[in-house]
Amino acid sequence: MVCLDISYMGLLHIAMESGVISWGQAKLVHANDTYESNGLDKAPTHKYNAFGDRGDIVGVYCTVKTPAGDYLTEEMSLAEIEAVRKTSKAAFSDKGPWVNHWNEMARKTVVKRASKYWPKASRLDSAIHVLNEEEGVWTEPVMPHKSEEDIREDERKRQQEIMDKVQLLCDEMAQAENMDDLKRYFAEAYRLTSGMKLQQNVQAIYIECKAKLEVASEQTI
């Protein structure tokens, strides 16, 4: 039987017992903390003084490690947490978990959202379903789980698409018959390679093509 008052730690425990994750945590982030997101597939950097004034709560996150060794992180801002709270039937009552135990409910909220990206387990799904029914919370559509390998493959395909587009634009630069066309192709290739080492190659090709056009222009005068 599923207990209706399952804490965020209870949900993580069910996920671990079901073999969905090997480890997990949910933590609040305060204004005076040092927090740096390292992407969905890595644990964030979170440093704080546990005994000092950490300031107001600004967000919450959940990081888990899958049996395959992948890290999955879900983050929610204070505004996102409040938006979920307002969908609860107890949101505007004078008492209840969101009034008496806001911190715990915020952690539970991010764990439930994070679980949408984990491998599926019927026991965990049942527990979350019962919690949502009891709390009267609107549930978001379930997103398919993506492993670290799938994420890397998607990124590899995205990079390859950029490379193909840039190669085509470089070919267009080499065939450009005037400076206007050359600059247009270069601008697009430069934009696509922003932050990439490949951008240096694009600049070198542009300089070379520009020099050829200038020489050709002088010869026609």
mmCIF file with all atom_site columns, C-alpha atoms in Angstrom:
data_model
loop_
_atom_site.group_PDB
_atom_site.id
_atom_site.type_symbol
_atom_site.label_atom_id
_atom_site.label_alt_id
_atom_site.label_comp_id
_atom_site.label_asym_id
_atom_site.label_entity_id
_atom_site.label_seq_id
_atom_site.pdbx_PDB_ins_code
_atom_site.Cartn_x
_atom_site.Cartn_y
_atom_site.Cartn_z
_atom_site.occupancy
_atom_site.B_iso_or_equiv
_atom_site.pdbx_formal_charge
_atom_site.auth_seq_id
_atom_site.auth_comp_id
_atom_site.auth_asym_id
_atom_site.auth_atom_id
_atom_site.pdbx_PDB_model_num
ATOM 1   C CA . MET A 1 1   ? 0.000  0.000  0.000   1.00 0.00 ? 1   MET A CA 1
ATOM 2   C CA . VAL A 1 2   ? 1.224  3.502  -0.811  1.00 0.00 ? 2   VAL A CA 1
ATOM 3   C CA . CYS A 1 3   ? 1.296  6.007  2.035   1.00 0.00 ? 3   CYS A CA 1
ATOM 4   C CA . LEU A 1 4   ? -0.359 9.275  1.094   1.00 0.00 ? 4   LEU A CA 1
ATOM 5   C CA . ASP A 1 5   ? 2.161  11.378 3.027   1.00 0.00 ? 5   ASP A CA 1
ATOM 6   C CA . ILE A 1 6   ? 5.337  10.393 1.184   1.00 0.00 ? 6   ILE A CA 1
ATOM 7   C CA . SER A 1 7   ? 8.213  12.830 1.659   1.00 0.00 ? 7   SER A CA 1
ATOM 8   C CA . TYR A 1 8   ? 10.712 13.762 -1.025  1.00 0.00 ? 8   TYR A CA 1
ATOM 9   C CA . MET A 1 9   ? 13.184 11.412 0.677   1.00 0.00 ? 9   MET A CA 1
ATOM 10  C CA . GLY A 1 10  ? 10.545 8.686  0.508   1.00 0.00 ? 10  GLY A CA 1
ATOM 11  C CA . LEU A 1 11  ? 10.214 9.168  -3.254  1.00 0.00 ? 11  LEU A CA 1
ATOM 12  C CA . LEU A 1 12  ? 13.986 8.973  -3.687  1.00 0.00 ? 12  LEU A CA 1
ATOM 13  C CA . HIS A 1 13  ? 14.036 5.832  -1.538  1.00 0.00 ? 13  HIS A CA 1
ATOM 14  C CA . ILE A 1 14  ? 11.334 4.205  -3.683  1.00 0.00 ? 14  ILE A CA 1
ATOM 15  C CA . ALA A 1 15  ? 13.297 5.117  -6.815  1.00 0.00 ? 15  ALA A CA 1
ATOM 16  C CA . MET A 1 16  ? 16.456 3.543  -5.374  1.00 0.00 ? 16  MET A CA 1
ATOM 17  C CA . GLU A 1 17  ? 14.643 0.400  -4.221  1.00 0.00 ? 17  GLU A CA 1
ATOM 18  C CA . SER A 1 18  ? 13.049 0.082  -7.674  1.00 0.00 ? 18  SER A CA 1
ATOM 19  C CA . GLY A 1 19  ? 16.472 0.241  -9.322  1.00 0.00 ? 19  GLY A CA 1
ATOM 20  C CA . VAL A 1 20  ? 15.639 3.464  -11.180 1.00 0.00 ? 20  VAL A CA 1
ATOM 21  C CA . ILE A 1 21  ? 18.489 5.403  -9.555  1.00 0.00 ? 21  ILE A CA 1
ATOM 22  C CA . SER A 1 22  ? 21.459 4.452  -7.407  1.00 0.00 ? 22  SER A CA 1
ATOM 23  C CA . TRP A 1 23  ? 21.618 7.738  -5.497  1.00 0.00 ? 23  TRP A CA 1
ATOM 24  C CA . GLY A 1 24  ? 19.751 11.025 -5.299  1.00 0.00 ? 24  GLY A CA 1
ATOM 25  C CA . GLN A 1 25  ? 19.327 14.292 -3.423  1.00 0.00 ? 25  GLN A CA 1
ATOM 26  C CA . ALA A 1 26  ? 17.108 17.386 -3.489  1.00 0.00 ? 26  ALA A CA 1
ATOM 27  C CA . LYS A 1 27  ? 18.392 20.675 -2.098  1.00 0.00 ? 27  LYS A CA 1
ATOM 28  C CA . LEU A 1 28  ? 17.211 24.239 -1.706  1.00 0.00 ? 28  LEU A CA 1
ATOM 29  C CA . VAL A 1 29  ? 19.304 27.073 -3.134  1.00 0.00 ? 29  VAL A CA 1
ATOM 30  C CA . HIS A 1 30  ? 19.501 30.368 -1.233  1.00 0.00 ? 30  HIS A CA 1
ATOM 31  C CA . ALA A 1 31  ? 20.436 33.836 -2.449  1.00 0.00 ? 31  ALA A CA 1
ATOM 32  C CA . ASN A 1 32  ? 23.792 33.821 -0.638  1.00 0.00 ? 32  ASN A CA 1
ATOM 33  C CA . ASP A 1 33  ? 24.802 30.360 -1.861  1.00 0.00 ? 33  ASP A CA 1
ATOM 34  C CA . THR A 1 34  ? 27.286 29.788 -4.656  1.00 0.00 ? 34  THR A CA 1
ATOM 35  C CA . TYR A 1 35  ? 25.425 27.794 -7.287  1.00 0.00 ? 35  TYR A CA 1
ATOM 36  C CA . GLU A 1 36  ? 26.541 26.907 -10.787 1.00 0.00 ? 36  GLU A CA 1
ATOM 37  C CA . SER A 1 37  ? 24.577 24.751 -13.184 1.00 0.00 ? 37  SER A CA 1
ATOM 38  C CA . ASN A 1 38  ? 26.728 22.297 -15.141 1.00 0.00 ? 38  ASN A CA 1
ATOM 39  C CA . GLY A 1 39  ? 24.027 21.050 -17.508 1.00 0.00 ? 39  GLY A CA 1
ATOM 40  C CA . LEU A 1 40  ? 21.245 18.501 -17.238 1.00 0.00 ? 40  LEU A CA 1
ATOM 41  C CA . ASP A 1 41  ? 23.645 15.550 -17.378 1.00 0.00 ? 41  ASP A CA 1
ATOM 42  C CA . LYS A 1 42  ? 26.040 16.696 -14.641 1.00 0.00 ? 42  LYS A CA 1
ATOM 43  C CA . ALA A 1 43  ? 25.787 17.429 -10.934 1.00 0.00 ? 43  ALA A CA 1
ATOM 44  C CA . PRO A 1 44  ? 25.718 21.179 -10.191 1.00 0.00 ? 44  PRO A CA 1
ATOM 45  C CA . THR A 1 45  ? 28.324 23.005 -8.127  1.00 0.00 ? 45  THR A CA 1
ATOM 46  C CA . HIS A 1 46  ? 26.623 24.086 -4.896  1.00 0.00 ? 46  HIS A CA 1
ATOM 47  C CA . LYS A 1 47  ? 28.589 25.660 -2.036  1.00 0.00 ? 47  LYS A CA 1
ATOM 48  C CA . TYR A 1 48  ? 27.174 27.334 1.056   1.00 0.00 ? 48  TYR A CA 1
ATOM 49  C CA . ASN A 1 49  ? 27.766 28.044 4.731   1.00 0.00 ? 49  ASN A CA 1
ATOM 50  C CA . ALA A 1 50  ? 25.376 25.713 6.536   1.00 0.00 ? 50  ALA A CA 1
ATOM 51  C CA . PHE A 1 51  ? 25.648 27.781 9.712   1.00 0.00 ? 51  PHE A CA 1
ATOM 52  C CA . GLY A 1 52  ? 25.571 31.294 8.219   1.00 0.00 ? 52  GLY A CA 1
ATOM 53  C CA . ASP A 1 53  ? 22.885 33.554 6.777   1.00 0.00 ? 53  ASP A CA 1
ATOM 54  C CA . ARG A 1 54  ? 22.120 31.957 3.431   1.00 0.00 ? 54  ARG A CA 1
ATOM 55  C CA . GLY A 1 55  ? 19.451 34.476 2.473   1.00 0.00 ? 55  GLY A CA 1
ATOM 56  C CA . ASP A 1 56  ? 16.061 33.841 0.904   1.00 0.00 ? 56  ASP A CA 1
ATOM 57  C CA . ILE A 1 57  ? 15.280 30.700 -1.077  1.00 0.00 ? 57  ILE A CA 1
ATOM 58  C CA . VAL A 1 58  ? 15.662 31.285 -4.817  1.00 0.00 ? 58  VAL A CA 1
ATOM 59  C CA . GLY A 1 59  ? 15.267 27.764 -6.174  1.00 0.00 ? 59  GLY A CA 1
ATOM 60  C CA . VAL A 1 60  ? 15.588 24.031 -5.694  1.00 0.00 ? 60  VAL A CA 1
ATOM 61  C CA . TYR A 1 61  ? 17.255 21.196 -7.584  1.00 0.00 ? 61  TYR A CA 1
ATOM 62  C CA . CYS A 1 62  ? 17.340 17.425 -7.685  1.00 0.00 ? 62  CYS A CA 1
ATOM 63  C CA . THR A 1 63  ? 20.383 15.446 -8.790  1.00 0.00 ? 63  THR A CA 1
ATOM 64  C CA . VAL A 1 64  ? 20.388 11.662 -9.167  1.00 0.00 ? 64  VAL A CA 1
ATOM 65  C CA . LYS A 1 65  ? 22.823 9.065  -10.403 1.00 0.00 ? 65  LYS A CA 1
ATOM 66  C CA . THR A 1 66  ? 21.455 6.276  -12.582 1.00 0.00 ? 66  THR A CA 1
ATOM 67  C CA . PRO A 1 67  ? 22.666 2.666  -12.357 1.00 0.00 ? 67  PRO A CA 1
ATOM 68  C CA . ALA A 1 68  ? 24.539 3.315  -15.628 1.00 0.00 ? 68  ALA A CA 1
ATOM 69  C CA . GLY A 1 69  ? 26.557 6.049  -13.919 1.00 0.00 ? 69  GLY A CA 1
ATOM 70  C CA . ASP A 1 70  ? 24.825 9.007  -15.584 1.00 0.00 ? 70  ASP A CA 1
ATOM 71  C CA . TYR A 1 71  ? 23.971 12.124 -13.590 1.00 0.00 ? 71  TYR A CA 1
ATOM 72  C CA . LEU A 1 72  ? 20.595 13.759 -14.195 1.00 0.00 ? 72  LEU A CA 1
ATOM 73  C CA . THR A 1 73  ? 19.767 17.181 -12.753 1.00 0.00 ? 73  THR A CA 1
ATOM 74  C CA . GLU A 1 74  ? 16.474 19.063 -12.664 1.00 0.00 ? 74  GLU A CA 1
ATOM 75  C CA . GLU A 1 75  ? 16.282 22.681 -11.479 1.00 0.00 ? 75  GLU A CA 1
ATOM 76  C CA . MET A 1 76  ? 13.314 24.860 -10.564 1.00 0.00 ? 76  MET A CA 1
ATOM 77  C CA . SER A 1 77  ? 13.265 28.559 -9.759  1.00 0.00 ? 77  SER A CA 1
ATOM 78  C CA . LEU A 1 78  ? 11.209 30.010 -6.928  1.00 0.00 ? 78  LEU A CA 1
ATOM 79  C CA . ALA A 1 79  ? 8.664  31.235 -9.491  1.00 0.00 ? 79  ALA A CA 1
ATOM 80  C CA . GLU A 1 80  ? 8.299  27.724 -10.942 1.00 0.00 ? 80  GLU A CA 1
ATOM 81  C CA . ILE A 1 81  ? 7.807  26.218 -7.494  1.00 0.00 ? 81  ILE A CA 1
ATOM 82  C CA . GLU A 1 82  ? 5.157  28.796 -6.665  1.00 0.00 ? 82  GLU A CA 1
ATOM 83  C CA . ALA A 1 83  ? 3.394  28.134 -9.965  1.00 0.00 ? 83  ALA A CA 1
ATOM 84  C CA . VAL A 1 84  ? 3.113  24.446 -9.027  1.00 0.00 ? 84  VAL A CA 1
ATOM 85  C CA . ARG A 1 85  ? 2.021  25.300 -5.480  1.00 0.00 ? 85  ARG A CA 1
ATOM 86  C CA . LYS A 1 86  ? -0.844 27.398 -6.828  1.00 0.00 ? 86  LYS A CA 1
ATOM 87  C CA . THR A 1 87  ? -2.210 24.381 -8.710  1.00 0.00 ? 87  THR A CA 1
ATOM 88  C CA . SER A 1 88  ? -2.655 22.537 -5.399  1.00 0.00 ? 88  SER A CA 1
ATOM 89  C CA . LYS A 1 89  ? -6.109 22.521 -3.854  1.00 0.00 ? 89  LYS A CA 1
ATOM 90  C CA . ALA A 1 90  ? -4.503 23.467 -0.515  1.00 0.00 ? 90  ALA A CA 1
ATOM 91  C CA . ALA A 1 91  ? -2.503 26.379 -1.928  1.00 0.00 ? 91  ALA A CA 1
ATOM 92  C CA . PHE A 1 92  ? -4.687 29.108 -0.461  1.00 0.00 ? 92  PHE A CA 1
ATOM 93  C CA . SER A 1 93  ? -5.747 27.451 2.788   1.00 0.00 ? 93  SER A CA 1
ATOM 94  C CA . ASP A 1 94  ? -4.561 28.711 6.180   1.00 0.00 ? 94  ASP A CA 1
ATOM 95  C CA . LYS A 1 95  ? -2.981 25.377 6.997   1.00 0.00 ? 95  LYS A CA 1
ATOM 96  C CA . GLY A 1 96  ? -1.584 22.412 5.176   1.00 0.00 ? 96  GLY A CA 1
ATOM 97  C CA . PRO A 1 97  ? 1.779  21.144 3.902   1.00 0.00 ? 97  PRO A CA 1
ATOM 98  C CA . TRP A 1 98  ? 2.484  24.187 1.723   1.00 0.00 ? 98  TRP A CA 1
ATOM 99  C CA . VAL A 1 99  ? 1.980  26.428 4.762   1.00 0.00 ? 99  VAL A CA 1
ATOM 100 C CA . ASN A 1 100 ? 3.602  24.341 7.477   1.00 0.00 ? 100 ASN A CA 1
ATOM 101 C CA . HIS A 1 101 ? 6.257  22.522 5.454   1.00 0.00 ? 101 HIS A CA 1
ATOM 102 C CA . TRP A 1 102 ? 6.999  24.682 2.408   1.00 0.00 ? 102 TRP A CA 1
ATOM 103 C CA . ASN A 1 103 ? 10.655 23.616 2.161   1.00 0.00 ? 103 ASN A CA 1
ATOM 104 C CA . GLU A 1 104 ? 9.798  19.927 2.121   1.00 0.00 ? 104 GLU A CA 1
ATOM 105 C CA . MET A 1 105 ? 7.041  20.441 -0.445  1.00 0.00 ? 105 MET A CA 1
ATOM 106 C CA . ALA A 1 106 ? 9.440  22.376 -2.692  1.00 0.00 ? 106 ALA A CA 1
ATOM 107 C CA . ARG A 1 107 ? 11.892 19.473 -2.588  1.00 0.00 ? 107 ARG A CA 1
ATOM 108 C CA . LYS A 1 108 ? 9.097  17.000 -3.274  1.00 0.00 ? 108 LYS A CA 1
ATOM 109 C CA . THR A 1 109 ? 7.967  19.110 -6.237  1.00 0.00 ? 109 THR A CA 1
ATOM 110 C CA . VAL A 1 110 ? 11.369 19.066 -7.933  1.00 0.00 ? 110 VAL A CA 1
ATOM 111 C CA . VAL A 1 111 ? 11.787 15.318 -7.285  1.00 0.00 ? 111 VAL A CA 1
ATOM 112 C CA . LYS A 1 112 ? 8.427  14.625 -8.944  1.00 0.00 ? 112 LYS A CA 1
ATOM 113 C CA . ARG A 1 113 ? 9.357  16.746 -11.950 1.00 0.00 ? 113 ARG A CA 1
ATOM 114 C CA . ALA A 1 114 ? 12.828 15.194 -12.174 1.00 0.00 ? 114 ALA A CA 1
ATOM 115 C CA . SER A 1 115 ? 11.346 11.683 -12.137 1.00 0.00 ? 115 SER A CA 1
ATOM 116 C CA . LYS A 1 116 ? 9.762  12.317 -15.549 1.00 0.00 ? 116 LYS A CA 1
ATOM 117 C CA . TYR A 1 117 ? 13.242 11.968 -17.075 1.00 0.00 ? 117 TYR A CA 1
ATOM 118 C CA . TRP A 1 118 ? 14.180 8.782  -15.197 1.00 0.00 ? 118 TRP A CA 1
ATOM 119 C CA . PRO A 1 119 ? 13.644 5.201  -16.396 1.00 0.00 ? 119 PRO A CA 1
ATOM 120 C CA . LYS A 1 120 ? 10.078 4.191  -15.573 1.00 0.00 ? 120 LYS A CA 1
ATOM 121 C CA . ALA A 1 121 ? 9.132  2.124  -12.512 1.00 0.00 ? 121 ALA A CA 1
ATOM 122 C CA . SER A 1 122 ? 5.516  1.256  -11.719 1.00 0.00 ? 122 SER A CA 1
ATOM 123 C CA . ARG A 1 123 ? 5.936  1.583  -7.946  1.00 0.00 ? 123 ARG A CA 1
ATOM 124 C CA . LEU A 1 124 ? 7.397  5.086  -8.198  1.00 0.00 ? 124 LEU A CA 1
ATOM 125 C CA . ASP A 1 125 ? 4.798  6.138  -10.785 1.00 0.00 ? 125 ASP A CA 1
ATOM 126 C CA . SER A 1 126 ? 2.009  4.884  -8.511  1.00 0.00 ? 126 SER A CA 1
ATOM 127 C CA . ALA A 1 127 ? 3.383  6.783  -5.515  1.00 0.00 ? 127 ALA A CA 1
ATOM 128 C CA . ILE A 1 128 ? 3.630  10.042 -7.465  1.00 0.00 ? 128 ILE A CA 1
ATOM 129 C CA . HIS A 1 129 ? 0.164  9.551  -8.958  1.00 0.00 ? 129 HIS A CA 1
ATOM 130 C CA . VAL A 1 130 ? -1.366 9.073  -5.501  1.00 0.00 ? 130 VAL A CA 1
ATOM 131 C CA . LEU A 1 131 ? 0.487  12.118 -4.169  1.00 0.00 ? 131 LEU A CA 1
ATOM 132 C CA . ASN A 1 132 ? -0.766 14.278 -7.024  1.00 0.00 ? 132 ASN A CA 1
ATOM 133 C CA . GLU A 1 133 ? -4.321 13.047 -6.522  1.00 0.00 ? 133 GLU A CA 1
ATOM 134 C CA . GLU A 1 134 ? -4.128 13.720 -2.778  1.00 0.00 ? 134 GLU A CA 1
ATOM 135 C CA . GLU A 1 135 ? -2.553 17.153 -3.183  1.00 0.00 ? 135 GLU A CA 1
ATOM 136 C CA . GLY A 1 136 ? -4.782 18.080 -6.107  1.00 0.00 ? 136 GLY A CA 1
ATOM 137 C CA . VAL A 1 137 ? -1.785 18.996 -8.229  1.00 0.00 ? 137 VAL A CA 1
ATOM 138 C CA . TRP A 1 138 ? -1.938 19.324 -11.999 1.00 0.00 ? 138 TRP A CA 1
ATOM 139 C CA . THR A 1 139 ? 0.591  16.971 -13.577 1.00 0.00 ? 139 THR A CA 1
ATOM 140 C CA . GLU A 1 140 ? 2.818  17.763 -16.533 1.00 0.00 ? 140 GLU A CA 1
ATOM 141 C CA . PRO A 1 141 ? 3.179  15.432 -19.523 1.00 0.00 ? 141 PRO A CA 1
ATOM 142 C CA . VAL A 1 142 ? 5.778  12.720 -19.033 1.00 0.00 ? 142 VAL A CA 1
ATOM 143 C CA . MET A 1 143 ? 8.962  13.336 -20.995 1.00 0.00 ? 143 MET A CA 1
ATOM 144 C CA . PRO A 1 144 ? 10.873 10.355 -22.397 1.00 0.00 ? 144 PRO A CA 1
ATOM 145 C CA . HIS A 1 145 ? 14.061 9.412  -20.546 1.00 0.00 ? 145 HIS A CA 1
ATOM 146 C CA . LYS A 1 146 ? 17.324 10.072 -22.361 1.00 0.00 ? 146 LYS A CA 1
ATOM 147 C CA . SER A 1 147 ? 20.527 8.387  -21.313 1.00 0.00 ? 147 SER A CA 1
ATOM 148 C CA . GLU A 1 148 ? 23.918 10.076 -21.312 1.00 0.00 ? 148 GLU A CA 1
ATOM 149 C CA . GLU A 1 149 ? 24.736 8.152  -24.496 1.00 0.00 ? 149 GLU A CA 1
ATOM 150 C CA . ASP A 1 150 ? 21.587 9.466  -26.222 1.00 0.00 ? 150 ASP A CA 1
ATOM 151 C CA . ILE A 1 151 ? 22.388 13.023 -25.146 1.00 0.00 ? 151 ILE A CA 1
ATOM 152 C CA . ARG A 1 152 ? 25.921 12.728 -26.532 1.00 0.00 ? 152 ARG A CA 1
ATOM 153 C CA . GLU A 1 153 ? 24.602 11.285 -29.799 1.00 0.00 ? 153 GLU A CA 1
ATOM 154 C CA . ASP A 1 154 ? 22.102 14.151 -30.175 1.00 0.00 ? 154 ASP A CA 1
ATOM 155 C CA . GLU A 1 155 ? 24.900 16.650 -29.565 1.00 0.00 ? 155 GLU A CA 1
ATOM 156 C CA . ARG A 1 156 ? 27.128 14.868 -32.098 1.00 0.00 ? 156 ARG A CA 1
ATOM 157 C CA . LYS A 1 157 ? 24.373 15.069 -34.725 1.00 0.00 ? 157 LYS A CA 1
ATOM 158 C CA . ARG A 1 158 ? 23.807 18.750 -33.971 1.00 0.00 ? 158 ARG A CA 1
ATOM 159 C CA . GLN A 1 159 ? 27.525 19.471 -34.343 1.00 0.00 ? 159 GLN A CA 1
ATOM 160 C CA . GLN A 1 160 ? 27.642 17.544 -37.622 1.00 0.00 ? 160 GLN A CA 1
ATOM 161 C CA . GLU A 1 161 ? 24.712 19.535 -38.994 1.00 0.00 ? 161 GLU A CA 1
ATOM 162 C CA . ILE A 1 162 ? 26.545 22.748 -38.152 1.00 0.00 ? 162 ILE A CA 1
ATOM 163 C CA . MET A 1 163 ? 29.730 21.452 -39.810 1.00 0.00 ? 163 MET A CA 1
ATOM 164 C CA . ASP A 1 164 ? 27.811 20.568 -42.974 1.00 0.00 ? 164 ASP A CA 1
ATOM 165 C CA . LYS A 1 165 ? 26.169 23.999 -43.130 1.00 0.00 ? 165 LYS A CA 1
ATOM 166 C CA . VAL A 1 166 ? 29.458 25.782 -42.507 1.00 0.00 ? 166 VAL A CA 1
ATOM 167 C CA . GLN A 1 167 ? 31.210 23.723 -45.181 1.00 0.00 ? 167 GLN A CA 1
ATOM 168 C CA . LEU A 1 168 ? 28.520 24.689 -47.682 1.00 0.00 ? 168 LEU A CA 1
ATOM 169 C CA . LEU A 1 169 ? 28.862 28.359 -46.744 1.00 0.00 ? 169 LEU A CA 1
ATOM 170 C CA . CYS A 1 170 ? 32.657 28.170 -47.103 1.00 0.00 ? 170 CYS A CA 1
ATOM 171 C CA . ASP A 1 171 ? 32.201 26.697 -50.584 1.00 0.00 ? 171 ASP A CA 1
ATOM 172 C CA . GLU A 1 172 ? 29.838 29.573 -51.376 1.00 0.00 ? 172 GLU A CA 1
ATOM 173 C CA . MET A 1 173 ? 32.456 32.060 -50.151 1.00 0.00 ? 173 MET A CA 1
ATOM 174 C CA . ALA A 1 174 ? 35.053 30.516 -52.456 1.00 0.00 ? 174 ALA A CA 1
ATOM 175 C CA . GLN A 1 175 ? 32.670 30.914 -55.403 1.00 0.00 ? 175 GLN A CA 1
ATOM 176 C CA . ALA A 1 176 ? 31.407 34.389 -54.491 1.00 0.00 ? 176 ALA A CA 1
ATOM 177 C CA . GLU A 1 177 ? 31.669 36.841 -57.391 1.00 0.00 ? 177 GLU A CA 1
ATOM 178 C CA . ASN A 1 178 ? 31.349 40.029 -55.351 1.00 0.00 ? 178 ASN A CA 1
ATOM 179 C CA . MET A 1 179 ? 32.009 41.368 -51.857 1.00 0.00 ? 179 MET A CA 1
ATOM 180 C CA . ASP A 1 180 ? 28.338 41.592 -50.930 1.00 0.00 ? 180 ASP A CA 1
ATOM 181 C CA . ASP A 1 181 ? 27.800 37.866 -51.467 1.00 0.00 ? 181 ASP A CA 1
ATOM 182 C CA . LEU A 1 182 ? 31.075 37.031 -49.729 1.00 0.00 ? 182 LEU A CA 1
ATOM 183 C CA . LYS A 1 183 ? 30.146 39.080 -46.657 1.00 0.00 ? 183 LYS A CA 1
ATOM 184 C CA . ARG A 1 184 ? 26.675 37.528 -46.511 1.00 0.00 ? 184 ARG A CA 1
ATOM 185 C CA . TYR A 1 185 ? 28.026 33.968 -46.558 1.00 0.00 ? 185 TYR A CA 1
ATOM 186 C CA . PHE A 1 186 ? 30.722 34.852 -44.045 1.00 0.00 ? 186 PHE A CA 1
ATOM 187 C CA . ALA A 1 187 ? 28.262 36.471 -41.625 1.00 0.00 ? 187 ALA A CA 1
ATOM 188 C CA . GLU A 1 188 ? 26.120 33.326 -41.532 1.00 0.00 ? 188 GLU A CA 1
ATOM 189 C CA . ALA A 1 189 ? 29.111 30.993 -41.132 1.00 0.00 ? 189 ALA A CA 1
ATOM 190 C CA . TYR A 1 190 ? 30.523 33.232 -38.395 1.00 0.00 ? 190 TYR A CA 1
ATOM 191 C CA . ARG A 1 191 ? 27.206 33.151 -36.534 1.00 0.00 ? 191 ARG A CA 1
ATOM 192 C CA . LEU A 1 192 ? 26.932 29.359 -36.729 1.00 0.00 ? 192 LEU A CA 1
ATOM 193 C CA . THR A 1 193 ? 30.456 28.850 -35.369 1.00 0.00 ? 193 THR A CA 1
ATOM 194 C CA . SER A 1 194 ? 30.129 31.258 -32.440 1.00 0.00 ? 194 SER A CA 1
ATOM 195 C CA . GLY A 1 195 ? 32.192 29.951 -29.513 1.00 0.00 ? 195 GLY A CA 1
ATOM 196 C CA . MET A 1 196 ? 33.799 27.219 -31.658 1.00 0.00 ? 196 MET A CA 1
ATOM 197 C CA . LYS A 1 197 ? 37.441 26.868 -32.732 1.00 0.00 ? 197 LYS A CA 1
ATOM 198 C CA . LEU A 1 198 ? 36.099 26.330 -36.230 1.00 0.00 ? 198 LEU A CA 1
ATOM 199 C CA . GLN A 1 199 ? 35.333 30.042 -36.342 1.00 0.00 ? 199 GLN A CA 1
ATOM 200 C CA . GLN A 1 200 ? 39.053 30.758 -36.832 1.00 0.00 ? 200 GLN A CA 1
ATOM 201 C CA . ASN A 1 201 ? 39.036 28.637 -39.988 1.00 0.00 ? 201 ASN A CA 1
ATOM 202 C CA . VAL A 1 202 ? 35.975 30.504 -41.242 1.00 0.00 ? 202 VAL A CA 1
ATOM 203 C CA . GLN A 1 203 ? 37.752 33.823 -40.713 1.00 0.00 ? 203 GLN A CA 1
ATOM 204 C CA . ALA A 1 204 ? 40.857 32.564 -42.520 1.00 0.00 ? 204 ALA A CA 1
ATOM 205 C CA . ILE A 1 205 ? 38.794 31.429 -45.517 1.00 0.00 ? 205 ILE A CA 1
ATOM 206 C CA . TYR A 1 206 ? 36.997 34.788 -45.590 1.00 0.00 ? 206 TYR A CA 1
ATOM 207 C CA . ILE A 1 207 ? 40.298 36.711 -45.577 1.00 0.00 ? 207 ILE A CA 1
ATOM 208 C CA . GLU A 1 208 ? 41.656 34.539 -48.383 1.00 0.00 ? 208 GLU A CA 1
ATOM 209 C CA . CYS A 1 209 ? 38.514 34.911 -50.518 1.00 0.00 ? 209 CYS A CA 1
ATOM 210 C CA . LYS A 1 210 ? 38.397 38.649 -49.861 1.00 0.00 ? 210 LYS A CA 1
ATOM 211 C CA . ALA A 1 211 ? 41.997 39.042 -51.007 1.00 0.00 ? 211 ALA A CA 1
ATOM 212 C CA . LYS A 1 212 ? 41.246 37.137 -54.237 1.00 0.00 ? 212 LYS A CA 1
ATOM 213 C CA . LEU A 1 213 ? 38.229 39.341 -54.978 1.00 0.00 ? 213 LEU A CA 1
ATOM 214 C CA . GLU A 1 214 ? 40.277 42.484 -54.358 1.00 0.00 ? 214 GLU A CA 1
ATOM 215 C CA . VAL A 1 215 ? 42.997 41.273 -56.729 1.00 0.00 ? 215 VAL A CA 1
ATOM 216 C CA . ALA A 1 216 ? 40.403 40.394 -59.371 1.00 0.00 ? 216 ALA A CA 1
ATOM 217 C CA . SER A 1 217 ? 38.801 43.814 -58.945 1.00 0.00 ? 217 SER A CA 1
ATOM 218 C CA . GLU A 1 218 ? 42.141 45.585 -59.448 1.00 0.00 ? 218 GLU A CA 1
ATOM 219 C CA . GLN A 1 219 ? 42.852 43.578 -62.598 1.00 0.00 ? 219 GLN A CA 1
ATOM 220 C CA . THR A 1 220 ? 39.576 44.671 -64.177 1.00 0.00 ? 220 THR A CA 1
ATOM 221 C CA . ILE A 1 221 ? 40.335 48.350 -63.607 1.00 0.00 ? 221 ILE A CA 1
#
